[in-house]
Amino acid sequence: MKSFKLFQRFMIHPLIYLTAFRLMVALIFLLALPRLVANGPSSAMIAGFLAALFALFSYLVYLRLDGLRIPRVKYIRPKRRKDPLRSAASMSDYADEAPPVAFDELEPEERDLCSFLANLVNLVVFLVLSFVL
């Protein structure tokens, strides 16, 4: 698959953030649902459901990587207020370091690849948790 050839070293930072965010949200769901529902499902069943959900998400992103496009409604962002100028440290301290790349700064194919890999990592985590719990 040619998409894995797109993976560059600068994509590790957004991949870790995307994976960690999705993992935290899913873990909160995993831990909160048995406490909120009286005779709710067991933790292993919830972890299996989350693994299946991440498998579905990764398959949909794989289809997007393969060329399938679904028309979407354009999201209109509200205008943000500008932050006031603040005194900060000198930029010369950080001149030698390359700034980390944010997820929004990636190309669409690179975003899809990061999302696909993040979903696969979370799929593996929750698949293992469904057998361990």
XYZ file of N, CA and C in Angstrom:
399
model
N 0.840 -1.166 0.000
C 0.000 0.000 0.000
C 0.892 1.239 0.000
N 0.636 2.125 -0.886
C 1.484 3.303 -1.056
C 1.332 4.300 0.078
N 0.261 4.202 0.852
C 0.008 5.174 1.912
C 1.030 5.078 3.034
N 1.524 3.871 3.320
C 2.502 3.742 4.379
C 3.840 4.340 3.989
N 4.062 4.567 2.700
C 5.276 5.244 2.267
C 5.205 6.736 2.577
N 3.994 7.240 2.860
C 3.817 8.643 3.211
C 4.306 8.965 4.614
N 4.434 7.945 5.452
C 4.762 8.180 6.852
C 6.162 8.752 6.970
N 6.238 9.901 7.605
C 7.507 10.587 7.830
C 7.725 10.733 9.335
N 8.919 11.100 9.684
C 9.268 11.210 11.092
C 8.486 12.319 11.796
N 8.172 13.392 11.107
C 7.458 14.500 11.735
C 6.013 14.155 12.068
N 5.516 13.029 11.590
C 4.137 12.630 11.860
C 4.005 11.862 13.176
N 5.109 11.588 13.844
C 5.045 10.846 15.101
C 4.355 11.673 16.183
N 4.660 12.949 16.249
C 4.079 13.830 17.266
C 2.553 13.898 17.158
N 1.973 14.193 15.992
C 0.498 14.185 15.907
C -0.100 12.798 16.136
N 0.619 11.758 15.733
C 0.121 10.396 15.926
C 0.012 10.070 17.411
N 1.014 10.447 18.189
C 0.979 10.172 19.630
C -0.150 10.956 20.288
N -0.312 12.222 19.931
C -1.390 13.025 20.518
C -2.768 12.479 20.143
N -2.935 12.087 18.908
C -4.221 11.569 18.455
C -4.540 10.241 19.139
N -3.542 9.385 19.241
C -3.740 8.091 19.898
C -4.050 8.275 21.376
N -3.303 9.143 22.041
C -3.515 9.347 23.478
C -4.886 9.953 23.754
N -5.318 10.899 22.944
C -6.619 11.511 23.161
C -7.743 10.489 22.986
N -7.675 9.711 21.914
C -8.721 8.702 21.696
C -8.693 7.624 22.772
N -7.515 7.259 23.223
C -7.385 6.255 24.270
C -7.980 6.770 25.584
N -7.714 8.024 25.927
C -8.257 8.578 27.171
C -9.781 8.675 27.130
N -10.325 9.121 26.021
C -11.783 9.224 25.910
C -12.425 7.840 26.016
N -11.845 6.859 25.349
C -12.395 5.507 25.395
C -12.236 4.886 26.780
N -11.131 5.155 27.467
C -10.956 4.637 28.820
C -11.940 5.267 29.797
N -12.224 6.547 29.622
C -13.241 7.188 30.468
C -14.590 6.524 30.239
N -14.920 6.246 28.989
C -16.171 5.548 28.676
C -16.175 4.153 29.296
N -15.043 3.456 29.195
C -14.928 2.097 29.731
C -15.097 2.086 31.246
N -14.538 3.058 31.929
C -14.614 3.083 33.381
C -15.922 3.673 33.908
N -16.551 4.568 33.159
C -17.752 5.239 33.651
C -19.035 4.456 33.385
N -19.088 3.717 32.295
C -20.346 3.057 31.930
C -20.825 2.030 32.953
N -19.988 1.157 33.490
C -20.514 0.218 34.502
C -21.022 0.909 35.767
N -20.491 2.073 36.081
C -20.959 2.787 37.265
C -22.253 3.552 37.008
N -22.482 3.948 35.755
C -23.676 4.720 35.439
C -24.892 3.844 35.185
N -24.695 2.634 34.674
C -25.798 1.728 34.374
C -25.872 0.698 35.492
N -27.078 0.494 36.035
C -27.233 -0.359 37.216
C -26.763 -1.791 36.955
N -27.390 -2.481 36.043
C -26.983 -3.849 35.703
C -26.364 -3.834 34.323
N -25.357 -3.012 34.186
C -24.742 -2.787 32.881
C -23.837 -3.921 32.454
N -23.289 -3.785 31.277
C -22.396 -4.810 30.753
C -21.080 -4.840 31.531
N -20.392 -5.955 31.416
C -19.099 -6.073 32.100
C -18.047 -5.244 31.366
N -16.933 -5.042 32.030
C -15.858 -4.252 31.437
C -15.271 -4.931 30.206
N -15.251 -6.262 30.209
C -14.729 -6.991 29.051
C -15.625 -6.785 27.825
N -16.934 -6.748 28.053
C -17.848 -6.521 26.932
C -17.701 -5.104 26.379
N -17.509 -4.130 27.270
C -17.335 -2.750 26.826
C -16.025 -2.614 26.058
N -14.965 -3.266 26.544
C -13.679 -3.214 25.844
C -13.788 -3.882 24.475
N -14.539 -4.959 24.380
C -14.769 -5.604 23.081
C -15.552 -4.713 22.143
N -16.550 -4.016 22.683
C -17.314 -3.077 21.876
C -16.424 -1.945 21.365
N -15.567 -1.412 22.242
C -14.665 -0.343 21.825
C -13.659 -0.833 20.790
N -13.212 -2.084 20.929
C -12.303 -2.649 19.922
C -13.013 -2.744 18.577
N -14.266 -3.189 18.589
C -15.029 -3.268 17.342
C -15.274 -1.877 16.757
N -15.502 -0.904 17.626
C -15.721 0.469 17.167
C -14.457 1.031 16.513
N -13.305 0.790 17.130
C -12.060 1.251 16.532
C -11.736 0.488 15.249
N -12.152 -0.777 15.162
C -11.969 -1.527 13.913
C -12.819 -0.909 12.804
N -14.047 -0.521 13.133
C -14.907 0.141 12.154
C -14.316 1.478 11.720
N -13.847 2.264 12.682
C -13.243 3.559 12.349
C -12.006 3.386 11.473
N -11.171 2.404 11.794
C -9.964 2.204 10.991
C -10.314 1.721 9.582
N -11.364 0.933 9.460
C -11.778 0.487 8.131
C -12.300 1.664 7.303
N -13.068 2.551 7.932
C -13.573 3.712 7.205
C -12.437 4.644 6.781
N -11.437 4.806 7.629
C -10.296 5.648 7.265
C -9.467 4.958 6.183
N -9.387 3.618 6.244
C -8.690 2.879 5.192
C -9.376 3.094 3.842
N -10.698 3.091 3.841
C -11.423 3.371 2.599
C -11.155 4.784 2.109
N -11.036 5.736 3.035
C -10.719 7.097 2.649
C -9.306 7.179 2.065
N -8.370 6.420 2.642
C -7.009 6.376 2.097
C -6.998 5.763 0.702
N -7.925 4.850 0.475
C -7.997 4.169 -0.815
C -8.674 5.010 -1.885
N -9.293 6.124 -1.494
C -9.867 7.020 -2.489
C -11.342 7.308 -2.325
N -12.009 6.677 -1.372
C -13.435 6.918 -1.162
C -13.619 8.252 -0.447
N -14.455 9.098 -0.987
C -14.748 10.384 -0.374
C -16.239 10.488 -0.128
N -16.595 10.925 1.076
C -17.989 11.114 1.445
C -18.218 12.610 1.556
N -19.209 13.147 0.847
C -19.443 14.591 0.956
C -19.896 14.956 2.369
N -19.354 16.037 2.877
C -19.670 16.468 4.233
C -20.143 17.909 4.218
N -20.846 18.271 5.277
C -21.241 19.651 5.476
C -20.023 20.396 6.008
N -19.769 21.555 5.468
C -18.593 22.303 5.886
C -18.801 22.851 7.295
N -17.807 22.624 8.128
C -17.844 23.111 9.501
C -17.381 24.559 9.528
N -18.204 25.413 10.103
C -17.864 26.828 10.198
C -17.379 27.085 11.611
N -16.123 27.461 11.735
C -15.549 27.713 13.046
C -15.906 29.115 13.514
N -16.245 29.240 14.782
C -16.484 30.589 15.293
C -15.165 31.357 15.356
N -15.254 32.657 15.217
C -14.043 33.473 15.247
C -13.504 33.531 16.665
N -12.211 33.313 16.772
C -11.555 33.357 18.068
C -11.053 34.772 18.344
N -11.092 35.131 19.603
C -10.525 36.411 19.988
C -9.012 36.297 19.964
N -8.383 37.351 19.576
C -6.928 37.350 19.564
C -6.416 37.457 20.992
N -5.376 36.674 21.273
C -4.762 36.716 22.585
C -3.976 38.018 22.738
N -3.989 38.581 23.919
C -3.189 39.794 24.121
C -1.700 39.444 24.062
N -0.922 40.401 23.631
C 0.517 40.191 23.558
C 1.084 40.077 24.965
N 1.927 39.090 25.133
C 2.542 38.863 26.436
C 4.039 38.806 26.261
N 4.745 39.193 27.276
C 6.198 39.066 27.201
C 6.553 37.605 27.448
N 7.450 37.100 26.684
C 7.830 35.691 26.785
C 9.337 35.592 26.704
N 9.822 34.380 26.772
C 11.253 34.138 26.667
C 11.734 34.477 25.264
N 12.990 34.648 25.144
C 13.570 35.001 23.854
C 13.467 33.826 22.894
N 13.149 34.115 21.630
C 13.046 33.059 20.623
C 14.413 32.502 20.252
N 15.465 33.221 20.562
C 16.787 32.727 20.207
C 17.143 31.469 20.996
N 16.452 31.221 22.114
C 16.692 30.005 22.876
C 16.221 28.768 22.118
N 15.212 28.933 21.272
C 14.607 27.803 20.583
C 14.855 27.838 19.078
N 15.805 28.609 18.632
C 16.028 28.781 17.199
C 16.540 27.517 16.535
N 17.265 26.682 17.263
C 17.844 25.483 16.658
C 16.858 24.335 16.565
N 15.789 24.361 17.345
C 14.832 23.266 17.364
C 13.786 23.454 16.272
N 13.426 22.346 15.647
C 12.343 22.392 14.665
C 11.020 22.382 15.426
N 10.079 23.249 15.063
C 8.806 23.266 15.790
C 8.020 21.989 15.489
N 7.305 21.467 16.494
C 6.505 20.261 16.244
C 5.354 20.576 15.287
N 5.013 19.601 14.497
C 3.951 19.766 13.514
C 2.621 19.397 14.161
N 1.624 20.240 14.024
C 0.296 19.966 14.556
C -0.487 19.122 13.552
N -1.543 18.494 14.048
C -2.361 17.633 13.195
C -3.019 18.434 12.087
N -3.419 19.670 12.373
C -4.087 20.501 11.373
C -3.153 20.949 10.257
N -1.852 20.918 10.504
C -0.893 21.362 9.504
C -0.522 20.267 8.503
N -0.971 19.051 8.739
C -0.641 17.945 7.841
C -1.507 17.987 6.583
N -1.016 17.344 5.545
C -1.799 17.185 4.322
C -2.956 16.227 4.597
N -4.019 16.254 3.794
C -5.167 15.353 4.046
C -4.794 13.874 4.060
N -3.906 13.441 3.169
C -3.503 12.033 3.173
C -2.703 11.688 4.414
N -1.874 12.621 4.872
C -1.093 12.386 6.090
C -2.001 12.353 7.312
N -3.038 13.192 7.329
C -4.020 13.158 8.420
C -4.742 11.820 8.452
N -5.141 11.355 7.274
C -5.832 10.071 7.211
C -4.937 8.936 7.694
N -3.665 8.985 7.326
C -2.740 7.936 7.750
C -2.532 7.974 9.261
N -2.401 9.167 9.838
C -2.265 9.277 11.292
C -3.517 8.772 11.998
N -4.669 9.109 11.466
C -5.919 8.649 12.053
C -6.053 7.129 11.944
N -5.648 6.580 10.821
C -5.697 5.128 10.619
C -4.789 4.417 11.616
N -3.572 4.905 11.768
C -2.633 4.267 12.693
C -3.076 4.434 14.145
N -3.645 5.588 14.493
C -4.152 5.793 15.849
C -5.304 4.843 16.149
N -6.181 4.649 15.175
C -7.283 3.703 15.363
C -6.775 2.277 15.499
N -5.750 1.913 14.737
C -5.199 0.559 14.851
C -4.548 0.333 16.207
N -3.831 1.323 16.712
C -3.203 1.182 18.030
C -4.272 1.011 19.098
N -5.316 1.817 19.039
C -6.395 1.708 20.020
C -7.170 0.405 19.857
N -7.294 -0.078 18.642
C -7.934 -1.370 18.409
C -7.165 -2.474 19.121
N -5.865 -2.469 18.986
C -5.044 -3.496 19.629
C -5.134 -3.384 21.149
N -5.097 -2.153 21.673
C -5.174 -1.964 23.123
C -6.481 -2.506 23.682
N -7.582 -2.176 23.058
C -8.872 -2.613 23.593
C -9.174 -4.073 23.278
N -8.564 -4.600 22.238
C -8.696 -6.037 21.987
C -7.986 -6.818 23.092
N -6.797 -6.372 23.460
C -6.076 -7.030 24.560
C -6.838 -6.857 25.869
N -7.371 -5.649 26.116
C -8.135 -5.422 27.341
C -9.398 -6.272 27.402
N -10.009 -6.548 26.271
C -11.236 -7.355 26.292
C -10.934 -8.787 26.701
N -9.720 -9.271 26.454
C -9.364 -10.620 26.877
C -8.804 -10.640 28.301
N -8.207 -9.543 28.737
C -7.598 -9.508 30.062
C -8.642 -9.247 31.153
N -9.574 -8.333 30.904
C -10.568 -7.982 31.925
C -11.551 -9.079 32.181
